[in-house]
Short mmCIF file of C-alpha atoms in Angstrom, two decimals:
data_model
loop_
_atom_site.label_atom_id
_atom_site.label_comp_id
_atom_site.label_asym_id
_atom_site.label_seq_id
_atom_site.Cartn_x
_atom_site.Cartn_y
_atom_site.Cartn_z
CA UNK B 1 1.91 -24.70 30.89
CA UNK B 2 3.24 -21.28 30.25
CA UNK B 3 0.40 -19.58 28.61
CA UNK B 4 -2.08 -18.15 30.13
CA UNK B 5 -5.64 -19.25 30.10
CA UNK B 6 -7.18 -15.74 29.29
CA UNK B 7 -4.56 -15.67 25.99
CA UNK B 8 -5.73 -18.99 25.26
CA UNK B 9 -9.43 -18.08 25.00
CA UNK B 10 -8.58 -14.33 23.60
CA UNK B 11 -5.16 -14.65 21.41
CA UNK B 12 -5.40 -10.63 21.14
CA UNK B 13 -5.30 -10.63 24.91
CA UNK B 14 -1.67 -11.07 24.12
CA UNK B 15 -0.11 -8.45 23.41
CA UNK B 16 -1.90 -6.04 25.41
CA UNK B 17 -1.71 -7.45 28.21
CA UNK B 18 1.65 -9.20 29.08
CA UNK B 19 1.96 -12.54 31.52
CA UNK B 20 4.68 -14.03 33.25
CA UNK B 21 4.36 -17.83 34.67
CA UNK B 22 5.77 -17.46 38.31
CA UNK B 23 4.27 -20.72 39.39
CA UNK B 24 3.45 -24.37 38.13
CA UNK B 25 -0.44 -25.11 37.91
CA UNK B 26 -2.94 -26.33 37.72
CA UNK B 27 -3.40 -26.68 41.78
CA UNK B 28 -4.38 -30.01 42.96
CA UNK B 29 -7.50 -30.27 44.24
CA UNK B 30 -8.86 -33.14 46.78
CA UNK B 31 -11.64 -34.09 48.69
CA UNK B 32 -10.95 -33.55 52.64
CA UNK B 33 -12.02 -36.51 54.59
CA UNK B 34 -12.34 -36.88 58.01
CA UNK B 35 -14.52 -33.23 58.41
CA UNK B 36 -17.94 -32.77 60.10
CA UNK B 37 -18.82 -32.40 56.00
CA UNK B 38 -18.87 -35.03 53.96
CA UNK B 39 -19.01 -33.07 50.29
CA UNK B 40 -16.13 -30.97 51.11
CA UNK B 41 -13.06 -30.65 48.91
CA UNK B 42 -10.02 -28.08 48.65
CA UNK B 43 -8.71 -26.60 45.83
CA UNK B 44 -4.83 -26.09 47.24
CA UNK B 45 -2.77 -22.63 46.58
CA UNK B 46 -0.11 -23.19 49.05
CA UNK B 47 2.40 -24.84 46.42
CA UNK B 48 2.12 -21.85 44.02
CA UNK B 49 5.05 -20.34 43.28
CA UNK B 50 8.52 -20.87 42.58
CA UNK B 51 10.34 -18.04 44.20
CA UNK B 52 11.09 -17.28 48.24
CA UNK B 53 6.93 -17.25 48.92
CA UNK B 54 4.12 -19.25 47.65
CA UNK B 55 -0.03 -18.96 47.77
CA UNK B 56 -2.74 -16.63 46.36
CA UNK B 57 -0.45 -13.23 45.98
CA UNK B 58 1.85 -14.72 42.92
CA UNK B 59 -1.47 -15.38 41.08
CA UNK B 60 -1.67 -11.53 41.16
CA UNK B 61 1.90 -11.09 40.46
CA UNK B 62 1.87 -13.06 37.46
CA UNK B 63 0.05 -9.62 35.61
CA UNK B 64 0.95 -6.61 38.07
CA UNK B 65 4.55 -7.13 37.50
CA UNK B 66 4.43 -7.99 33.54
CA UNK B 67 2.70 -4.19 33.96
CA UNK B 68 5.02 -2.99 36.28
CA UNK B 69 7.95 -3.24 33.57
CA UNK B 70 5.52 -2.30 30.93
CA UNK B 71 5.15 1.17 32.38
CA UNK B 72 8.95 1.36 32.62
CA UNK B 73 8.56 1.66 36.36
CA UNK B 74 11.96 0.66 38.55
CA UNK B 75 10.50 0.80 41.69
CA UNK B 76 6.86 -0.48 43.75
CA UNK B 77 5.52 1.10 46.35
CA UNK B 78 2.65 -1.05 48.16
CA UNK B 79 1.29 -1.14 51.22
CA UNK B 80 0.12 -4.24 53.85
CA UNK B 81 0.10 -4.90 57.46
CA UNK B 82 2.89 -5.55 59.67
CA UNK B 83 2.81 -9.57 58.78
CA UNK B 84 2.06 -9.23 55.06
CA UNK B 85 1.87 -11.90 52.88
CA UNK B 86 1.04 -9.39 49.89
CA UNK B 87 4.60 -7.25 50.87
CA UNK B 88 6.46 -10.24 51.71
CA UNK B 89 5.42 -11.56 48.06
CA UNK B 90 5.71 -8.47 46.10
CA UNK B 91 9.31 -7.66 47.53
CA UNK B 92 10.40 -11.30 46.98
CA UNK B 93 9.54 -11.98 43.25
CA UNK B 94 9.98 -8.23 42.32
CA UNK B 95 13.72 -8.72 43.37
CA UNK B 96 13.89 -11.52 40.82
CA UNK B 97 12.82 -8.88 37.84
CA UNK B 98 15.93 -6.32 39.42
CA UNK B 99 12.06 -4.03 40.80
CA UNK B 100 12.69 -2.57 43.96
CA UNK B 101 9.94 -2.56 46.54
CA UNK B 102 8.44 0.06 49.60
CA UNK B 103 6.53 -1.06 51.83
CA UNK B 104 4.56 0.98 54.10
CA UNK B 105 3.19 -1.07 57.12
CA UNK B 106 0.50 -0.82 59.42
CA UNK B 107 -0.30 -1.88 62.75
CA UNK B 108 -1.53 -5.78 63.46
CA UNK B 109 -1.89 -7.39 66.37
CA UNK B 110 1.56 -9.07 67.26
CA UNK B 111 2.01 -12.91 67.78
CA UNK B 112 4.62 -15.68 66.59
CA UNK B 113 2.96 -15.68 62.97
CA UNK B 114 3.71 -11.52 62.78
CA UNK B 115 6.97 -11.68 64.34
CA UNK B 116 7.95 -14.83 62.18
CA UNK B 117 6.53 -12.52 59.20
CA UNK B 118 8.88 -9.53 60.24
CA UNK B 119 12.13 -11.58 59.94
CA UNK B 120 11.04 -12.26 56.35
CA UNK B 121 10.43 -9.33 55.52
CA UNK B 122 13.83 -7.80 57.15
CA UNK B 123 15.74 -10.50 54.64
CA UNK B 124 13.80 -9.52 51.51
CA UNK B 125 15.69 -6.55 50.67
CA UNK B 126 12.27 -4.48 50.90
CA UNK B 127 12.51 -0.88 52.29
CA UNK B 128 9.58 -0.99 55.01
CA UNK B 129 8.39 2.01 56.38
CA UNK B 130 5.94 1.42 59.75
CA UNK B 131 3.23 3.61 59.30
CA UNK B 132 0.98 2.30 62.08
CA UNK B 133 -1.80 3.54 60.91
CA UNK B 134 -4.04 3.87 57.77
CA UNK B 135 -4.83 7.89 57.92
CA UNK B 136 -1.12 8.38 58.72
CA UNK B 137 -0.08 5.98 55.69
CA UNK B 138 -2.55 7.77 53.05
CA UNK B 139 -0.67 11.42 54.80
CA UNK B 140 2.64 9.85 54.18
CA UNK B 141 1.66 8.63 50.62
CA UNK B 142 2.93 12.26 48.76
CA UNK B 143 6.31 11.85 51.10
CA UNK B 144 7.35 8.05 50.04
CA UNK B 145 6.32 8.61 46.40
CA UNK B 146 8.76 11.14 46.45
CA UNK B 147 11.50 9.75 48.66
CA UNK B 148 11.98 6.85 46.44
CA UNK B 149 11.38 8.54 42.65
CA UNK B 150 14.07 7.37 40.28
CA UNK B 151 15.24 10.68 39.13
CA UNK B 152 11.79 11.86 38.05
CA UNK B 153 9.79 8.44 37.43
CA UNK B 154 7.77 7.60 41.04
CA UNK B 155 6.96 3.83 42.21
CA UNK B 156 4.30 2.02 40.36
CA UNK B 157 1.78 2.19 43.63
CA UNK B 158 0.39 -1.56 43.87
CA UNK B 159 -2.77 -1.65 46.17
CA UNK B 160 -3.05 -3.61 49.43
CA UNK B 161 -3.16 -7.26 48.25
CA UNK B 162 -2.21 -7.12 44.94
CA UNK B 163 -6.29 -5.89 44.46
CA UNK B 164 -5.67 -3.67 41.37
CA UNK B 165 -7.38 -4.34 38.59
CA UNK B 166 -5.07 -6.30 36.77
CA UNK B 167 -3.97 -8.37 39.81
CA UNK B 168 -7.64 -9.53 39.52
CA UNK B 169 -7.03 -11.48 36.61
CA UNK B 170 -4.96 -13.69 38.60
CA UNK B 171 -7.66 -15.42 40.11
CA UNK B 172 -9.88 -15.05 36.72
CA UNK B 173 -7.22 -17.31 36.03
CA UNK B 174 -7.66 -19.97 38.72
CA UNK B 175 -11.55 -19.88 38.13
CA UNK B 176 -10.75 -20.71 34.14
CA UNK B 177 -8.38 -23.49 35.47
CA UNK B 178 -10.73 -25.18 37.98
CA UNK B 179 -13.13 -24.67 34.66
CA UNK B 180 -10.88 -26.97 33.03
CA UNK B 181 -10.72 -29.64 36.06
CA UNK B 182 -14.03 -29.70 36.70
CA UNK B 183 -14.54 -30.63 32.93
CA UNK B 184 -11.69 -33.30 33.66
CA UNK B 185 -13.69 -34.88 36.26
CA UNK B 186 -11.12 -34.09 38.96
CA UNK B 187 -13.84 -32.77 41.43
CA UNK B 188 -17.94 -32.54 40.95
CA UNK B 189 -18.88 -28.49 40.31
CA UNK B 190 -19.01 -26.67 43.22
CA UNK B 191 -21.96 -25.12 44.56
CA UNK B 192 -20.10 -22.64 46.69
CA UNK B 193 -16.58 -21.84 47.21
CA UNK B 194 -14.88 -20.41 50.32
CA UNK B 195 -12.14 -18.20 50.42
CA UNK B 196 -10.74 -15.61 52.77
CA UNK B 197 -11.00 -12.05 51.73
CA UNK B 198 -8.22 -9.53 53.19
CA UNK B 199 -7.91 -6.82 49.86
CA UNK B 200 -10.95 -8.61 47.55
CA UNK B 201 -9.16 -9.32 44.91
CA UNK B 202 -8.68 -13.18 44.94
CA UNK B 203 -12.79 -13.71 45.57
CA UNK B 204 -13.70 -11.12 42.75
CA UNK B 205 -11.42 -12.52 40.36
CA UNK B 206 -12.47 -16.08 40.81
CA UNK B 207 -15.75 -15.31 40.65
CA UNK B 208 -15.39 -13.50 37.15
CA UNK B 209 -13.35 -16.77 36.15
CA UNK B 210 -16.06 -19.27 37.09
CA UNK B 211 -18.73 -17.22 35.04
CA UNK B 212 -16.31 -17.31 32.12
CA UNK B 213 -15.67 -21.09 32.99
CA UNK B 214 -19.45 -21.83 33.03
CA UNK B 215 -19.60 -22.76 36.54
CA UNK B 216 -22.43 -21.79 38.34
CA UNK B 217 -20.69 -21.96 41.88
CA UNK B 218 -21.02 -19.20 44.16
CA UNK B 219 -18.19 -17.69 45.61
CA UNK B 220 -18.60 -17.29 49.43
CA UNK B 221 -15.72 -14.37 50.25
CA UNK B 222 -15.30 -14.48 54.04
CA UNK B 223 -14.10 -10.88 55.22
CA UNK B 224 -11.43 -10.70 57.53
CA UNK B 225 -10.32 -7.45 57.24
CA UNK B 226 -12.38 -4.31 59.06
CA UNK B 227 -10.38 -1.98 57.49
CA UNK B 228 -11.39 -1.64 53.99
CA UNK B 229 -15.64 -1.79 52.32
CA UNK B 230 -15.73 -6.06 51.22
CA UNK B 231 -19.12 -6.38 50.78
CA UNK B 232 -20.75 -8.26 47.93
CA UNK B 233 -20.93 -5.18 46.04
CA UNK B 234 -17.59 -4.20 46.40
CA UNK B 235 -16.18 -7.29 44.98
CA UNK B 236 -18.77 -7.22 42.31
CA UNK B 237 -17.17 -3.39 41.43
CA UNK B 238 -13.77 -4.71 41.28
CA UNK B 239 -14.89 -7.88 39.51
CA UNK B 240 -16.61 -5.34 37.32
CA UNK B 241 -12.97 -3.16 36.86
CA UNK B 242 -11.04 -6.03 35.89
CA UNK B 243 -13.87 -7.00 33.29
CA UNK B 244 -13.65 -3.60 31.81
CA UNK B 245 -9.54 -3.77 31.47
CA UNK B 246 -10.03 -7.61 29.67
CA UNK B 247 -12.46 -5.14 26.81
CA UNK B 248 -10.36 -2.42 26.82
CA UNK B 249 -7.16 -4.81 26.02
CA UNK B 250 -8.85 -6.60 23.13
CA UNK B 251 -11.55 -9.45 25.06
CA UNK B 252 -14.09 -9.84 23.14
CA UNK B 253 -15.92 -12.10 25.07
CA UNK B 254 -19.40 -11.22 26.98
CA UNK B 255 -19.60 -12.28 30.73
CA UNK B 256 -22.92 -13.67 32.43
CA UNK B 257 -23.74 -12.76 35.75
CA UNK B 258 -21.66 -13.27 38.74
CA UNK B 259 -22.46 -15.37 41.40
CA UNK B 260 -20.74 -13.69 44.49
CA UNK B 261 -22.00 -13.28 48.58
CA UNK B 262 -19.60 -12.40 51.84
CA UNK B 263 -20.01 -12.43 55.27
CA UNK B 264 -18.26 -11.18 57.82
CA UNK B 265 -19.80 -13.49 60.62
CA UNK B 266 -16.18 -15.17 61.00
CA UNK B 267 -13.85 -11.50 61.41
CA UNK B 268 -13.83 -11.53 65.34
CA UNK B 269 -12.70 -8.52 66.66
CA UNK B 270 -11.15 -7.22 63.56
CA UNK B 271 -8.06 -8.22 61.70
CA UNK B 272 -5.54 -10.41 62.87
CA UNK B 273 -6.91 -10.76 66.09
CA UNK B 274 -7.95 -14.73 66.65
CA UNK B 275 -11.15 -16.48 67.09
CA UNK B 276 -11.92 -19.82 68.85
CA UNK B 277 -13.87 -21.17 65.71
CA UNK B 278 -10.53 -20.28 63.54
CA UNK B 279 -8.13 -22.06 66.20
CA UNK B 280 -10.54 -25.22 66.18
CA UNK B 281 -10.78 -25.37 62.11
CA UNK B 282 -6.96 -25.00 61.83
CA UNK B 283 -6.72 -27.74 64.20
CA UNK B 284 -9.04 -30.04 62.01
CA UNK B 285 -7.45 -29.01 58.58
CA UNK B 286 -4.37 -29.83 60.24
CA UNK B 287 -5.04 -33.36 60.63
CA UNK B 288 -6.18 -33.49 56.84
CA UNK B 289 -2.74 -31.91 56.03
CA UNK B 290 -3.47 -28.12 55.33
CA UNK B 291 -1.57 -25.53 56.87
CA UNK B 292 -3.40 -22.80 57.49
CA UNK B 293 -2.38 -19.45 58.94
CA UNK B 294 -4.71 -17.33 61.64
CA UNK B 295 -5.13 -14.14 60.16
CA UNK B 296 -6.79 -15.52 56.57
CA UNK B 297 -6.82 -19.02 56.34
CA UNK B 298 -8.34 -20.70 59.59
CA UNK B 299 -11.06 -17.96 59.69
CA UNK B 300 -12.21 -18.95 56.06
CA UNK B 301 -12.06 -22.68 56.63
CA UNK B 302 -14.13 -22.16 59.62
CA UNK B 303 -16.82 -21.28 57.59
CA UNK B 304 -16.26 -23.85 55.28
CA UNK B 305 -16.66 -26.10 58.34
CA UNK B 306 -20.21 -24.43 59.78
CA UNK B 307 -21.27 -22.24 56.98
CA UNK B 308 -24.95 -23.42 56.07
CA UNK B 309 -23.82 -24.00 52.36
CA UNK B 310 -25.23 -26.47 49.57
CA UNK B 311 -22.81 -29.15 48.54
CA UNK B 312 -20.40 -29.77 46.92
CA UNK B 313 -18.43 -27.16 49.36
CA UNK B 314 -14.70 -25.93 47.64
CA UNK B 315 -12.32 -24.63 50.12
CA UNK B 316 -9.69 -22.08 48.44
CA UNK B 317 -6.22 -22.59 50.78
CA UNK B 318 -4.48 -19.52 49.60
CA UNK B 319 -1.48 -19.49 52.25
CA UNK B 320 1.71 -20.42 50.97
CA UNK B 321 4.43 -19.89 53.07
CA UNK B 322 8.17 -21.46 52.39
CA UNK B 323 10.96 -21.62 54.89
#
């Protein structure tokens, strides 16, 4: 399926607002046997994606970089931590469009996952800048727009994650497709669904989608990123921005209320350092075949795990790594 599901319910959506399939979907979704839960099922992002990396960052793709070209832009400048998935992502599938990418990098702590990261992102023809820091990244900001201007057109600047507005829509997507599955009788309608939240966009997005999809599931964002405000509200604002670009493009449609909560009772020290509860859950979705990565993943399934939720439970696996 190459259309998109937001052109399929708004045809005028079209036009204004270009799409470009970088994945096949939908994403399988299972029940996981074999937890401490026994109404738990997973809703699987890691096969997304059909270039050099996979997971919840093409979703946002799919509409940044349809935008990207729209704006006549040559070049991206974005920003992640030293193992980005978002960077890694970006640099990779902008590459295929002939986009260049900048990526200005701060500090993470450092383990086989980050270093394993780095070597990616040293192959993916990205020019990475290490910042360290965020207040010396946001000083450098006037520098690297300059630096890498095409003559006198800057980057298109991409927010951490994807999170823009219109990367939102990526995961209004998936919340219109597990619309459609749920209707299919693939999987009973969740009452809550877990995801990690790094930038906010994927848990904002998804909850938008499920309120267009008619789901009443609640979308359970767990934070594992200190560095940036992820609190309910804050992913009901950006749920809010992307809302106001579908009107503004031609949607017509009205949107009920979403149904959207976070905690950050699973972060640990801050991000990418590791927690016991995150090593033990990656250890259990191991053994029901989900590969999940420390930083996002394991910390989000872990609440999955002990989370005092309402059943049915939907875990969101949004790590897709490739070799």
């Amino acid at each position: 399926m190459n259309t998109a599901l937001l052109h399929r319910r708004c045809p005028a959506l079209e036009r204004e607002l270009p799409f470009l399939r970088l994945g096949d979907g939908p994403t399988p979704v299972r029940e996981l046997t074999g937890t401490i839960r026994n109404d738990l099922w997973c809703k699987d992002e890691s096969g997304y994606g059909s270039g050099g990396w996979g997971g919840n960052k093409v979703r946002k793709l799919e509409w940044l970089l349809p935008e990207v070209r729209r704006r006549g832009a040559r070049t991206v400048l974005t920003v992640g931590a030293t193992g980005t998935n978002w960077g890694l992502a970006a640099a990779l599938y902008a590459r295929e469009l002939g986009i260049d990418t900048v990526l200005a990098l701060i500090d993470q702590p450092e383990d086989e996952h980050v270093r394993e990261q780095q070597r990616r992102l040293r192959s993916s023809s990205a020019t990475i800048h290490f910042t360290r820091t965020k207040l010396l990244t946001i000083a450098a900001a006037p520098w690297l727009f300059l630096r890498h201007a095409h003559g006198l057109r800057l980057p298109c600047y991409l927010p951490a994650g994807g999170s823009a507005s219109i990367g939102v829509l990526g995961y209004v997507e998936v919340g219109l497709e597990l619309g459609e599955q749920v209707a299919a009788g693939e999987l009973p309608e969740p009452w809550h669904i877990v995801t990690a939240v790094g930038s906010g966009g994927t848990a904002a997005g998804l909850a938008l989608g499920c309120a267009l999809a008619g789901l009443r599931s609640q979308v359970l964002g767990v934070v594992v990123n200190d560095t940036l405000p992820l609190a309910a509200s804050d992913l009901t604002r950006l749920a809010d921005r992307a809302a106001i670009v579908l009107r503004k493009r031609g949607a017509a449609f009205g949107i009920p209320p979403l149904r959207l909560a976070s905690t950050r009772a699973y972060l640990g020290n801050g991000y990418g350092h590791p927690t016991s509860e995150a090593a033990a859950a990656a250890d259990v979705a191991a053994a029901a075949g989900l590969q999940l990565d420390p930083v996002y993943t394991a910390k989000a399934f872990a609440a999955a795990l002990a989370a005092d939720l309402d059943g049915p439970v939907l875990f969101l696996n949004t790590y897709g790594p490739r070799q």
